[in-house]
Amino acid sequence: MMQAFRSRLGFKLLVSYLAVIFVAVAVLVSATQISLPGAFNRHLGGMAEKGQFGQGMPGAMGPGGRGQAMMSDLYRGFRDSFNEALALSILAASLSAVGVSLFFSRRVVAPLQAMMAASQRIAEGHYDERVHVPGNDELSQLAGHFNQMTERLEQTESMRRQLIGDVSHELRTPLTVIKGMMEGLVDGVLPGTPETYEQIHKEADRLSRLVEDLQELSRVEAGAFQLRLASMQIRDLILSIDKRMRPQFDARGITFQCEISPNLPAVTADEDRLLQVLINLLGNALQYTPSGGRVDLTAWQQGEQVAIRVADTGVGIAPEHLPHILTRFYRADPSRSRQSGGGSGIGLTVAKHLVEAQGGKITAESAGPGKGSQFTVFLPIASPGK
Ligand code: ADP
C-alpha cells in the first residue's frame, strides 16, 4: 500500500515540495540564529551607548559592568521572543506551503491521470476517447498531441475494418459463383459445357486480378514503391500512348483524339508511373464509353503545373458518387462495372496515390449520368536545371 503510494507522481511531487520547504526553513533558522547577536549589538547596543535606555546605564559596556548584565538579559529576552515569533511564523508558513504544494501537485497530476485513464480505454479498443486539459502549457499541448494521436488511431482502425470488410466482400462474390457452378457440375445440374468452364475460368481470373490489385494497393498505400522522378516531356509520353491505345479505341468504334499545347514545359515525374496512371484512366474511358463515343487526351500548361486530361463522352458519374470515386473499392455502379468487365474499384485509388507521390493531384468531374467524365492529372513543372 505504502509502496504503491510512494511510486505515485503526486507523492513524489509533494515530497519534492516538502524538501524545498524544509531546506528553506533550515536556512532561515540557521541564518537568523547566526546573524541575531550581531544585529542585536548593532541596533540595541548602539541605543544603550547613546543612553537611550535612561539612567543607570552607563554608556560603557565594559566587562563586569551593570550595563552589560542588563544587555545580556535584554539579549536573552529579545532572542526568546524572536525565536517564538519565528517558530510561529515557520509553522504558519509551512502549513500554507504544504496546502499550496498539495494544490499544485494535484493540478500537475490530474491531467496526467486523465491521459492515463484515456490511454487505458484506448488500449481496450475505445478509440473515441479524448482528454481535455485547459490552458496552453506543456501539459495541455501534450493532451492535444495525445488527442491527435488517438484520432489517427481511430481513422486507421476504421480504415482497417473497412478494408477487411471490402476485401472479404470482393472475394466472396467470385468465390460464391465458382462454388455454385462446381456444385452444379458435381450434382449434374449444370452441363459440363465449354461455356460453364469458361465462366468458372472468368471468375477465377477475376479473383487473381483482385489479389494482384490488392497487392498493388497495399504497396502504394504504404508508400512501398520506388519513384524515379526526372524532368520529362509529356509530348513524348502522349505520342507513345497514342500509338499503344489507338487500336483498342478503333476496335470499339470510339474516336480517340490527342491534343498537346505547343511549347508545353517539361514536368517532374516518374515516366513509368505516369504511364501506368494514364493507361488506367484511358482504360476506364474505353470501358465506360459506348461505341460511337469519343475520348480526348489533352495536355496544357496551367500556372506552375501541366494538366493532362482524359475526357470521355461515356456513361458519366452521378454527383453523389463523384466525391468518392477516388476512394478504394468504390464503384459508382458495381453491377454495371462488373458486367462491363470492370475491376474492383482500386485502379483510381492507385492512380491517386501514384500522382500524389509525384507531387501532383488528380481530379474527377462529370456533368452527370450519360454526360461523360473527365479525369485530370496535374503535375509540377520541372524547375530549370533539373
Ligand atoms: P474499376 O476497376 O472498378 O473500374 P476504378 O478505381 O478504376 O475501378 O474506378 C472506380 C469506379 O469509378 C468505377 O467502378 C466506375 O464506377 C467509375 N469510373 C471510373 N472511370 C470512369 C469513367 N471514365 N466513366 C464513368 N465511370 C467511371
Short mmCIF file of C-alpha atoms and ligand atoms in Angstrom, two decimals:
data_model
loop_
_atom_site.label_atom_id
_atom_site.label_comp_id
_atom_site.label_asym_id
_atom_site.label_seq_id
_atom_site.Cartn_x
_atom_site.Cartn_y
_atom_site.Cartn_z
CA MET A 1 0.00 0.00 0.00
CA MET A 2 2.71 2.43 1.13
CA GLN A 3 4.89 1.17 -1.72
CA ALA A 4 2.16 1.93 -4.28
CA PHE A 5 1.59 5.36 -2.78
CA ARG A 6 5.32 6.08 -2.91
CA SER A 7 5.50 5.23 -6.60
CA ARG A 8 2.83 7.85 -7.39
CA LEU A 9 3.91 11.00 -9.20
CA GLY A 10 1.75 13.14 -6.87
CA PHE A 11 3.59 11.75 -3.85
CA LYS A 12 6.97 12.40 -5.48
CA LEU A 13 5.98 15.96 -6.33
CA LEU A 14 4.72 16.57 -2.79
CA VAL A 15 7.92 15.18 -1.29
CA SER A 16 9.99 17.42 -3.55
CA TYR A 17 7.94 20.48 -2.48
CA LEU A 18 8.32 19.45 1.20
CA ALA A 19 12.07 19.06 0.72
CA VAL A 20 12.20 22.62 -0.68
CA ILE A 21 10.17 23.89 2.31
CA PHE A 22 12.42 22.01 4.76
CA VAL A 23 15.61 23.40 3.24
CA ALA A 24 14.14 26.93 3.21
CA VAL A 25 13.17 26.65 6.92
CA ALA A 26 16.59 25.20 7.89
CA VAL A 27 18.39 28.02 6.08
CA LEU A 28 16.06 30.60 7.62
CA VAL A 29 16.60 29.31 11.18
CA SER A 30 20.38 28.97 10.83
CA ALA A 31 20.76 32.37 9.19
CA THR A 32 18.67 34.14 11.83
CA GLN A 33 20.48 32.39 14.72
CA ILE A 34 23.88 33.28 13.29
CA SER A 35 23.03 36.87 12.44
CA LEU A 36 20.91 37.62 15.52
CA PRO A 37 23.68 38.55 18.09
CA GLY A 38 25.45 40.83 15.62
CA ALA A 39 22.22 42.56 14.62
CA PHE A 40 21.25 42.94 18.31
CA ASN A 41 24.58 44.53 19.20
CA ARG A 42 24.45 46.88 16.24
CA HIS A 43 20.96 48.16 16.87
CA LEU A 44 20.20 47.82 20.63
CA GLY A 45 23.86 48.16 21.79
CA GLY A 46 24.11 51.42 19.87
CA MET A 47 20.99 52.72 21.63
CA ALA A 48 22.45 51.80 25.08
CA GLU A 49 25.69 53.62 24.28
CA LYS A 50 23.72 56.74 23.47
CA GLY A 51 21.94 56.41 26.90
CA GLN A 52 18.58 55.88 25.30
CA PHE A 53 17.66 53.32 27.99
CA GLY A 54 17.63 56.06 30.68
CA GLN A 55 19.60 56.49 33.93
CA GLY A 56 21.67 53.76 35.49
CA MET A 57 23.00 52.63 32.22
CA PRO A 58 26.45 53.87 31.75
CA GLY A 59 27.32 54.18 28.17
CA ALA A 60 30.34 51.89 28.52
CA MET A 61 29.64 48.21 28.39
CA GLY A 62 32.87 47.17 29.83
CA PRO A 63 33.34 43.76 31.40
CA GLY A 64 31.61 43.29 34.74
CA GLY A 65 29.55 46.48 34.35
CA ARG A 66 25.88 46.59 35.34
CA GLY A 67 25.04 47.73 31.90
CA GLN A 68 26.49 44.59 30.38
CA ALA A 69 24.41 42.35 32.65
CA MET A 70 21.33 44.24 31.61
CA MET A 71 22.31 43.96 27.98
CA SER A 72 22.72 40.18 28.37
CA ASP A 73 19.25 39.93 29.93
CA LEU A 74 17.87 42.13 27.24
CA TYR A 75 19.51 39.99 24.55
CA ARG A 76 18.11 36.76 26.02
CA GLY A 77 14.63 38.22 26.26
CA PHE A 78 14.88 39.54 22.72
CA ARG A 79 16.17 36.21 21.38
CA ASP A 80 13.44 34.22 23.09
CA SER A 81 10.68 36.45 21.81
CA PHE A 82 12.26 36.45 18.35
CA ASN A 83 12.52 32.65 18.32
CA GLU A 84 8.92 32.32 19.47
CA ALA A 85 7.72 34.58 16.73
CA LEU A 86 9.96 32.76 14.24
CA ALA A 87 8.61 29.34 15.26
CA LEU A 88 5.04 30.54 14.88
CA SER A 89 5.77 32.10 11.51
CA ILE A 90 7.56 28.95 10.30
CA LEU A 91 4.61 26.82 11.37
CA ALA A 92 2.10 29.09 9.62
CA ALA A 93 4.28 29.37 6.50
CA SER A 94 4.91 25.61 6.38
CA LEU A 95 1.23 24.77 6.70
CA SER A 96 0.30 27.21 3.93
CA ALA A 97 3.19 25.90 1.77
CA VAL A 98 2.03 22.30 2.24
CA GLY A 99 -1.52 23.35 1.26
CA VAL A 100 -0.27 25.15 -1.85
CA SER A 101 2.04 22.22 -2.72
CA LEU A 102 -0.87 19.81 -2.49
CA PHE A 103 -2.95 22.05 -4.75
CA PHE A 104 -0.20 22.35 -7.36
CA SER A 105 0.80 18.69 -7.31
CA ARG A 106 -2.88 17.82 -7.87
CA ARG A 107 -3.03 20.26 -10.78
CA VAL A 108 0.01 18.68 -12.42
CA VAL A 109 -1.06 15.13 -11.74
CA ALA A 110 -4.79 15.39 -12.65
CA PRO A 111 -4.27 15.81 -16.47
CA LEU A 112 -1.69 13.01 -16.45
CA GLN A 113 -4.15 10.77 -14.63
CA ALA A 114 -6.82 11.70 -17.19
CA MET A 115 -4.45 10.77 -20.04
CA MET A 116 -3.52 7.55 -18.29
CA ALA A 117 -7.19 6.58 -17.92
CA ALA A 118 -7.85 7.54 -21.57
CA SER A 119 -4.89 5.51 -22.85
CA GLN A 120 -6.15 2.55 -20.86
CA ARG A 121 -9.57 2.86 -22.51
CA ILE A 122 -7.95 3.22 -25.94
CA ALA A 123 -5.92 0.07 -25.30
CA GLU A 124 -9.25 -1.66 -24.68
CA GLY A 125 -10.43 -0.52 -28.12
CA HIS A 126 -12.42 2.64 -27.26
CA TYR A 127 -10.89 4.88 -29.91
CA ASP A 128 -13.39 7.71 -29.37
CA GLU A 129 -11.68 8.60 -26.05
CA ARG A 130 -10.38 12.21 -25.76
CA VAL A 131 -8.86 14.25 -22.92
CA HIS A 132 -9.48 17.91 -22.21
CA VAL A 133 -6.78 19.94 -20.46
CA PRO A 134 -7.49 23.69 -20.44
CA GLY A 135 -4.67 26.22 -20.83
CA ASN A 136 -1.69 26.49 -23.11
CA ASP A 137 1.16 24.94 -21.14
CA GLU A 138 3.15 21.81 -21.94
CA LEU A 139 0.55 19.57 -20.31
CA SER A 140 -2.32 20.89 -22.40
CA GLN A 141 -0.09 20.64 -25.50
CA LEU A 142 0.66 17.05 -24.56
CA ALA A 143 -3.08 16.43 -24.21
CA GLY A 144 -3.61 18.00 -27.67
CA HIS A 145 -0.98 15.71 -29.22
CA PHE A 146 -2.47 12.77 -27.37
CA ASN A 147 -5.88 13.56 -28.89
CA GLN A 148 -4.35 13.89 -32.37
CA MET A 149 -2.67 10.52 -31.98
CA THR A 150 -5.97 8.98 -30.83
CA GLU A 151 -7.77 10.47 -33.82
CA ARG A 152 -5.19 8.95 -36.20
CA LEU A 153 -5.55 5.61 -34.44
CA GLU A 154 -9.33 5.83 -34.79
CA GLN A 155 -9.01 6.57 -38.52
CA THR A 156 -6.53 3.75 -39.06
CA GLU A 157 -8.72 1.35 -37.16
CA SER A 158 -11.82 2.27 -39.14
CA MET A 159 -9.84 2.01 -42.42
CA ARG A 160 -8.59 -1.40 -41.34
CA ARG A 161 -12.11 -2.58 -40.54
CA GLN A 162 -13.45 -1.19 -43.79
CA LEU A 163 -10.62 -2.78 -45.75
CA ILE A 164 -11.27 -6.19 -44.24
CA GLY A 165 -14.99 -5.81 -44.95
CA ASP A 166 -14.37 -4.67 -48.53
CA VAL A 167 -11.82 -7.36 -49.29
CA SER A 168 -13.99 -10.15 -47.94
CA HIS A 169 -16.96 -8.80 -49.89
CA GLU A 170 -14.90 -8.65 -53.08
CA LEU A 171 -13.57 -12.17 -52.56
CA ARG A 172 -16.95 -13.59 -51.67
CA THR A 173 -18.66 -12.78 -54.99
CA PRO A 174 -16.41 -14.73 -57.39
CA LEU A 175 -15.90 -17.49 -54.83
CA THR A 176 -19.70 -17.94 -54.49
CA VAL A 177 -20.06 -18.13 -58.26
CA ILE A 178 -17.21 -20.68 -58.60
CA LYS A 179 -18.54 -22.76 -55.70
CA GLY A 180 -22.13 -22.70 -57.03
CA MET A 181 -21.02 -23.75 -60.50
CA MET A 182 -18.77 -26.51 -59.21
CA GLU A 183 -21.64 -27.86 -57.08
CA GLY A 184 -23.93 -27.74 -60.12
CA LEU A 185 -21.32 -29.67 -62.12
CA VAL A 186 -20.83 -32.27 -59.38
CA ASP A 187 -24.61 -32.75 -58.95
CA GLY A 188 -25.02 -32.94 -62.70
CA VAL A 189 -27.45 -30.00 -62.66
CA LEU A 190 -25.08 -27.90 -64.74
CA PRO A 191 -23.87 -29.28 -68.06
CA GLY A 192 -20.10 -29.54 -68.37
CA THR A 193 -20.04 -27.36 -71.50
CA PRO A 194 -17.15 -25.12 -72.58
CA GLU A 195 -19.34 -22.10 -71.60
CA THR A 196 -19.61 -23.36 -68.00
CA TYR A 197 -15.83 -23.87 -67.73
CA GLU A 198 -15.25 -20.52 -69.37
CA GLN A 199 -17.49 -18.87 -66.80
CA ILE A 200 -15.59 -20.54 -63.95
CA HIS A 201 -12.29 -19.51 -65.53
CA LYS A 202 -13.55 -15.91 -65.80
CA GLU A 203 -14.42 -15.78 -62.11
CA ALA A 204 -11.07 -17.35 -61.14
CA ASP A 205 -9.42 -14.76 -63.33
CA ARG A 206 -11.33 -12.01 -61.52
CA LEU A 207 -10.06 -13.40 -58.22
CA SER A 208 -6.46 -13.42 -59.32
CA ARG A 209 -6.78 -9.86 -60.72
CA LEU A 210 -8.29 -8.78 -57.42
CA VAL A 211 -5.36 -10.25 -55.49
CA GLU A 212 -2.90 -8.50 -57.81
CA ASP A 213 -4.79 -5.20 -57.40
CA LEU A 214 -4.75 -5.63 -53.63
CA GLN A 215 -1.02 -6.21 -53.66
CA GLU A 216 -0.51 -3.08 -55.74
CA LEU A 217 -2.88 -1.11 -53.48
CA SER A 218 -1.09 -2.16 -50.30
CA ARG A 219 2.24 -1.24 -51.92
CA VAL A 220 1.15 2.27 -52.93
CA GLU A 221 -0.80 2.93 -49.73
CA ALA A 222 2.25 2.02 -47.65
CA GLY A 223 4.43 4.11 -50.00
CA ALA A 224 6.49 0.95 -50.59
CA PHE A 225 7.47 1.75 -54.15
CA GLN A 226 10.43 3.49 -55.70
CA LEU A 227 9.87 6.68 -57.63
CA ARG A 228 12.35 7.73 -60.27
CA LEU A 229 11.50 11.39 -60.59
CA ALA A 230 13.07 13.17 -63.52
CA SER A 231 12.38 16.02 -65.88
CA MET A 232 10.34 14.64 -68.79
CA GLN A 233 8.36 15.77 -71.83
CA ILE A 234 4.65 14.97 -71.74
CA ARG A 235 4.51 15.22 -75.54
CA ASP A 236 6.73 12.13 -75.99
CA LEU A 237 4.70 10.16 -73.46
CA ILE A 238 1.35 11.04 -75.07
CA LEU A 239 2.63 10.15 -78.53
CA SER A 240 3.67 6.71 -77.31
CA ILE A 241 0.30 6.22 -75.54
CA ASP A 242 -1.49 7.23 -78.74
CA LYS A 243 0.37 4.53 -80.65
CA ARG A 244 -0.33 1.94 -78.00
CA MET A 245 -4.02 2.61 -77.27
CA ARG A 246 -5.42 3.71 -80.62
CA PRO A 247 -6.04 0.16 -81.93
CA GLN A 248 -8.22 -0.61 -78.87
CA PHE A 249 -10.36 2.52 -79.38
CA ASP A 250 -10.63 1.79 -83.10
CA ALA A 251 -11.73 -1.77 -82.36
CA ARG A 252 -14.53 -0.45 -80.11
CA GLY A 253 -15.61 2.21 -82.62
CA ILE A 254 -14.64 5.08 -80.29
CA THR A 255 -12.98 8.21 -81.64
CA PHE A 256 -9.66 8.83 -79.87
CA GLN A 257 -8.07 12.25 -80.12
CA CYS A 258 -4.82 13.55 -78.57
CA GLU A 259 -4.07 17.25 -78.30
CA ILE A 260 -0.92 18.77 -76.80
CA SER A 261 -0.45 22.53 -76.32
CA PRO A 262 2.58 23.88 -78.16
CA ASN A 263 5.60 24.82 -76.00
CA LEU A 264 4.45 22.60 -73.16
CA PRO A 265 7.14 22.76 -70.43
CA ALA A 266 8.78 19.62 -69.05
CA VAL A 267 7.37 18.15 -65.81
CA THR A 268 9.00 16.39 -62.89
CA ALA A 269 7.55 12.88 -62.86
CA ASP A 270 8.29 9.16 -62.91
CA GLU A 271 7.63 8.23 -66.53
CA ASP A 272 6.63 4.61 -65.88
CA ARG A 273 4.25 5.53 -63.06
CA LEU A 274 2.69 8.35 -65.06
CA LEU A 275 2.22 5.96 -67.98
CA GLN A 276 0.52 3.50 -65.59
CA VAL A 277 -1.87 6.26 -64.39
CA LEU A 278 -2.79 7.46 -67.88
CA ILE A 279 -3.26 3.91 -69.20
CA ASN A 280 -5.58 3.28 -66.24
CA LEU A 281 -7.63 6.43 -66.95
CA LEU A 282 -7.81 5.63 -70.67
CA GLY A 283 -8.73 2.00 -69.86
CA ASN A 284 -11.67 3.27 -67.79
CA ALA A 285 -12.70 5.69 -70.55
CA LEU A 286 -12.58 2.82 -73.02
CA GLN A 287 -14.65 0.67 -70.69
CA TYR A 288 -17.32 3.22 -69.78
CA THR A 289 -17.77 4.80 -73.24
CA PRO A 290 -20.13 3.09 -75.69
CA SER A 291 -19.12 2.68 -79.30
CA GLY A 292 -19.72 5.80 -81.35
CA GLY A 293 -18.44 7.88 -78.41
CA ARG A 294 -15.28 9.93 -78.12
CA VAL A 295 -12.26 10.07 -75.82
CA ASP A 296 -9.87 13.05 -75.71
CA LEU A 297 -6.40 13.08 -74.21
CA THR A 298 -5.33 16.71 -73.79
CA ALA A 299 -2.30 18.36 -72.18
CA TRP A 300 -1.78 22.06 -71.45
CA GLN A 301 0.01 24.37 -69.03
CA GLN A 302 -1.96 25.72 -66.08
CA GLY A 303 0.02 28.09 -63.86
CA GLU A 304 3.00 26.26 -62.39
CA GLN A 305 1.60 22.90 -63.44
CA VAL A 306 0.94 20.84 -66.52
CA ALA A 307 -2.58 19.40 -66.74
CA ILE A 308 -3.30 16.14 -68.58
CA ARG A 309 -6.97 15.36 -69.08
CA VAL A 310 -8.76 12.21 -70.18
CA ALA A 311 -12.30 13.23 -71.19
CA ASP A 312 -14.91 10.82 -72.48
CA THR A 313 -18.50 11.06 -73.71
CA GLY A 314 -19.45 7.87 -71.86
CA VAL A 315 -21.83 6.89 -69.09
CA GLY A 316 -20.74 9.72 -66.76
CA ILE A 317 -20.81 9.75 -62.97
CA ALA A 318 -23.70 10.88 -60.76
CA PRO A 319 -22.91 13.85 -58.47
CA GLU A 320 -23.41 11.74 -55.33
CA HIS A 321 -20.71 9.28 -56.48
CA LEU A 322 -18.21 11.87 -57.69
CA PRO A 323 -16.64 12.74 -54.28
CA HIS A 324 -15.98 9.04 -53.56
CA ILE A 325 -14.81 7.89 -56.96
CA LEU A 326 -11.10 8.08 -55.97
CA THR A 327 -11.76 6.04 -52.81
CA ARG A 328 -10.74 2.41 -52.88
CA PHE A 329 -13.36 -0.22 -53.71
CA TYR A 330 -15.82 2.49 -54.66
CA ARG A 331 -17.80 1.75 -57.78
CA ALA A 332 -20.48 4.08 -58.99
CA ASP A 333 -22.47 1.11 -60.22
CA PRO A 334 -20.98 -2.21 -59.07
CA SER A 335 -23.20 -4.42 -61.19
CA ARG A 336 -22.59 -2.42 -64.34
CA SER A 337 -18.88 -2.20 -63.57
CA ARG A 338 -18.74 -5.97 -63.17
CA GLN A 339 -20.79 -6.70 -66.29
CA SER A 340 -18.59 -4.43 -68.37
CA GLY A 341 -15.52 -6.29 -67.16
CA GLY A 342 -14.65 -3.62 -64.63
CA GLY A 343 -12.37 -4.25 -61.70
CA SER A 344 -12.82 -3.82 -58.01
CA GLY A 345 -12.68 -0.05 -57.74
CA ILE A 346 -8.97 0.01 -56.90
CA GLY A 347 -7.49 1.45 -60.11
CA LEU A 348 -8.35 5.11 -59.41
CA THR A 349 -7.12 4.86 -55.80
CA VAL A 350 -3.78 3.53 -57.01
CA ALA A 351 -3.67 6.31 -59.63
CA LYS A 352 -4.38 8.94 -56.95
CA HIS A 353 -1.57 7.65 -54.70
CA LEU A 354 0.89 7.50 -57.59
CA VAL A 355 0.10 11.05 -58.76
CA GLU A 356 0.26 12.48 -55.23
CA ALA A 357 3.60 10.73 -54.62
CA GLN A 358 4.90 12.66 -57.64
CA GLY A 359 3.82 15.96 -56.09
CA GLY A 360 0.72 16.26 -58.24
CA LYS A 361 -3.01 15.75 -57.85
CA ILE A 362 -5.86 14.14 -59.72
CA THR A 363 -9.45 15.38 -60.05
CA ALA A 364 -12.65 13.78 -61.34
CA GLU A 365 -15.50 15.71 -62.95
CA SER A 366 -18.72 14.77 -64.66
CA ALA A 367 -21.83 16.67 -65.70
CA GLY A 368 -23.87 13.63 -64.57
CA PRO A 369 -25.04 10.24 -65.81
CA GLY A 370 -24.85 9.89 -69.58
CA LYS A 371 -22.87 13.13 -69.88
CA GLY A 372 -19.31 11.81 -69.90
CA SER A 373 -16.47 12.16 -67.38
CA GLN A 374 -13.17 14.00 -67.17
CA PHE A 375 -10.18 12.94 -65.11
CA THR A 376 -7.36 15.49 -64.88
CA VAL A 377 -3.82 14.88 -63.62
CA PHE A 378 -1.84 17.96 -62.51
CA LEU A 379 1.94 17.68 -62.30
CA PRO A 380 4.53 20.27 -61.22
CA ILE A 381 6.60 21.88 -63.98
CA ALA A 382 10.26 20.82 -63.78
CA SER A 383 12.39 23.57 -62.26
CA PRO A 384 15.21 24.70 -64.56
CA GLY A 385 18.48 22.88 -64.06
CA LYS A 386 16.82 19.63 -63.03
P1 ADP B 1 -12.72 -0.24 -61.63
O1 ADP B 1 -11.63 -1.20 -61.76
O2 ADP B 1 -13.92 -0.75 -60.91
O3 ADP B 1 -13.02 0.48 -62.88
P2 ADP B 1 -11.57 2.23 -60.76
O4 ADP B 1 -10.97 2.62 -59.46
O5 ADP B 1 -10.75 2.39 -61.97
O6 ADP B 1 -12.09 0.78 -60.57
O7 ADP B 1 -12.91 3.06 -60.91
C1 ADP B 1 -13.81 3.17 -59.84
C2 ADP B 1 -15.20 3.44 -60.35
O8 ADP B 1 -15.24 4.73 -60.95
C3 ADP B 1 -15.66 2.51 -61.43
O9 ADP B 1 -16.24 1.35 -60.90
C4 ADP B 1 -16.71 3.33 -62.16
O10 ADP B 1 -17.94 3.25 -61.46
C5 ADP B 1 -16.18 4.76 -62.00
N1 ADP B 1 -15.48 5.24 -63.23
C6 ADP B 1 -14.14 5.26 -63.41
N2 ADP B 1 -13.83 5.80 -64.61
C7 ADP B 1 -15.00 6.13 -65.18
C8 ADP B 1 -15.37 6.74 -66.42
N3 ADP B 1 -14.45 7.12 -67.33
N4 ADP B 1 -16.68 6.93 -66.68
C9 ADP B 1 -17.61 6.59 -65.76
N5 ADP B 1 -17.35 5.99 -64.57
C10 ADP B 1 -16.05 5.78 -64.28
#
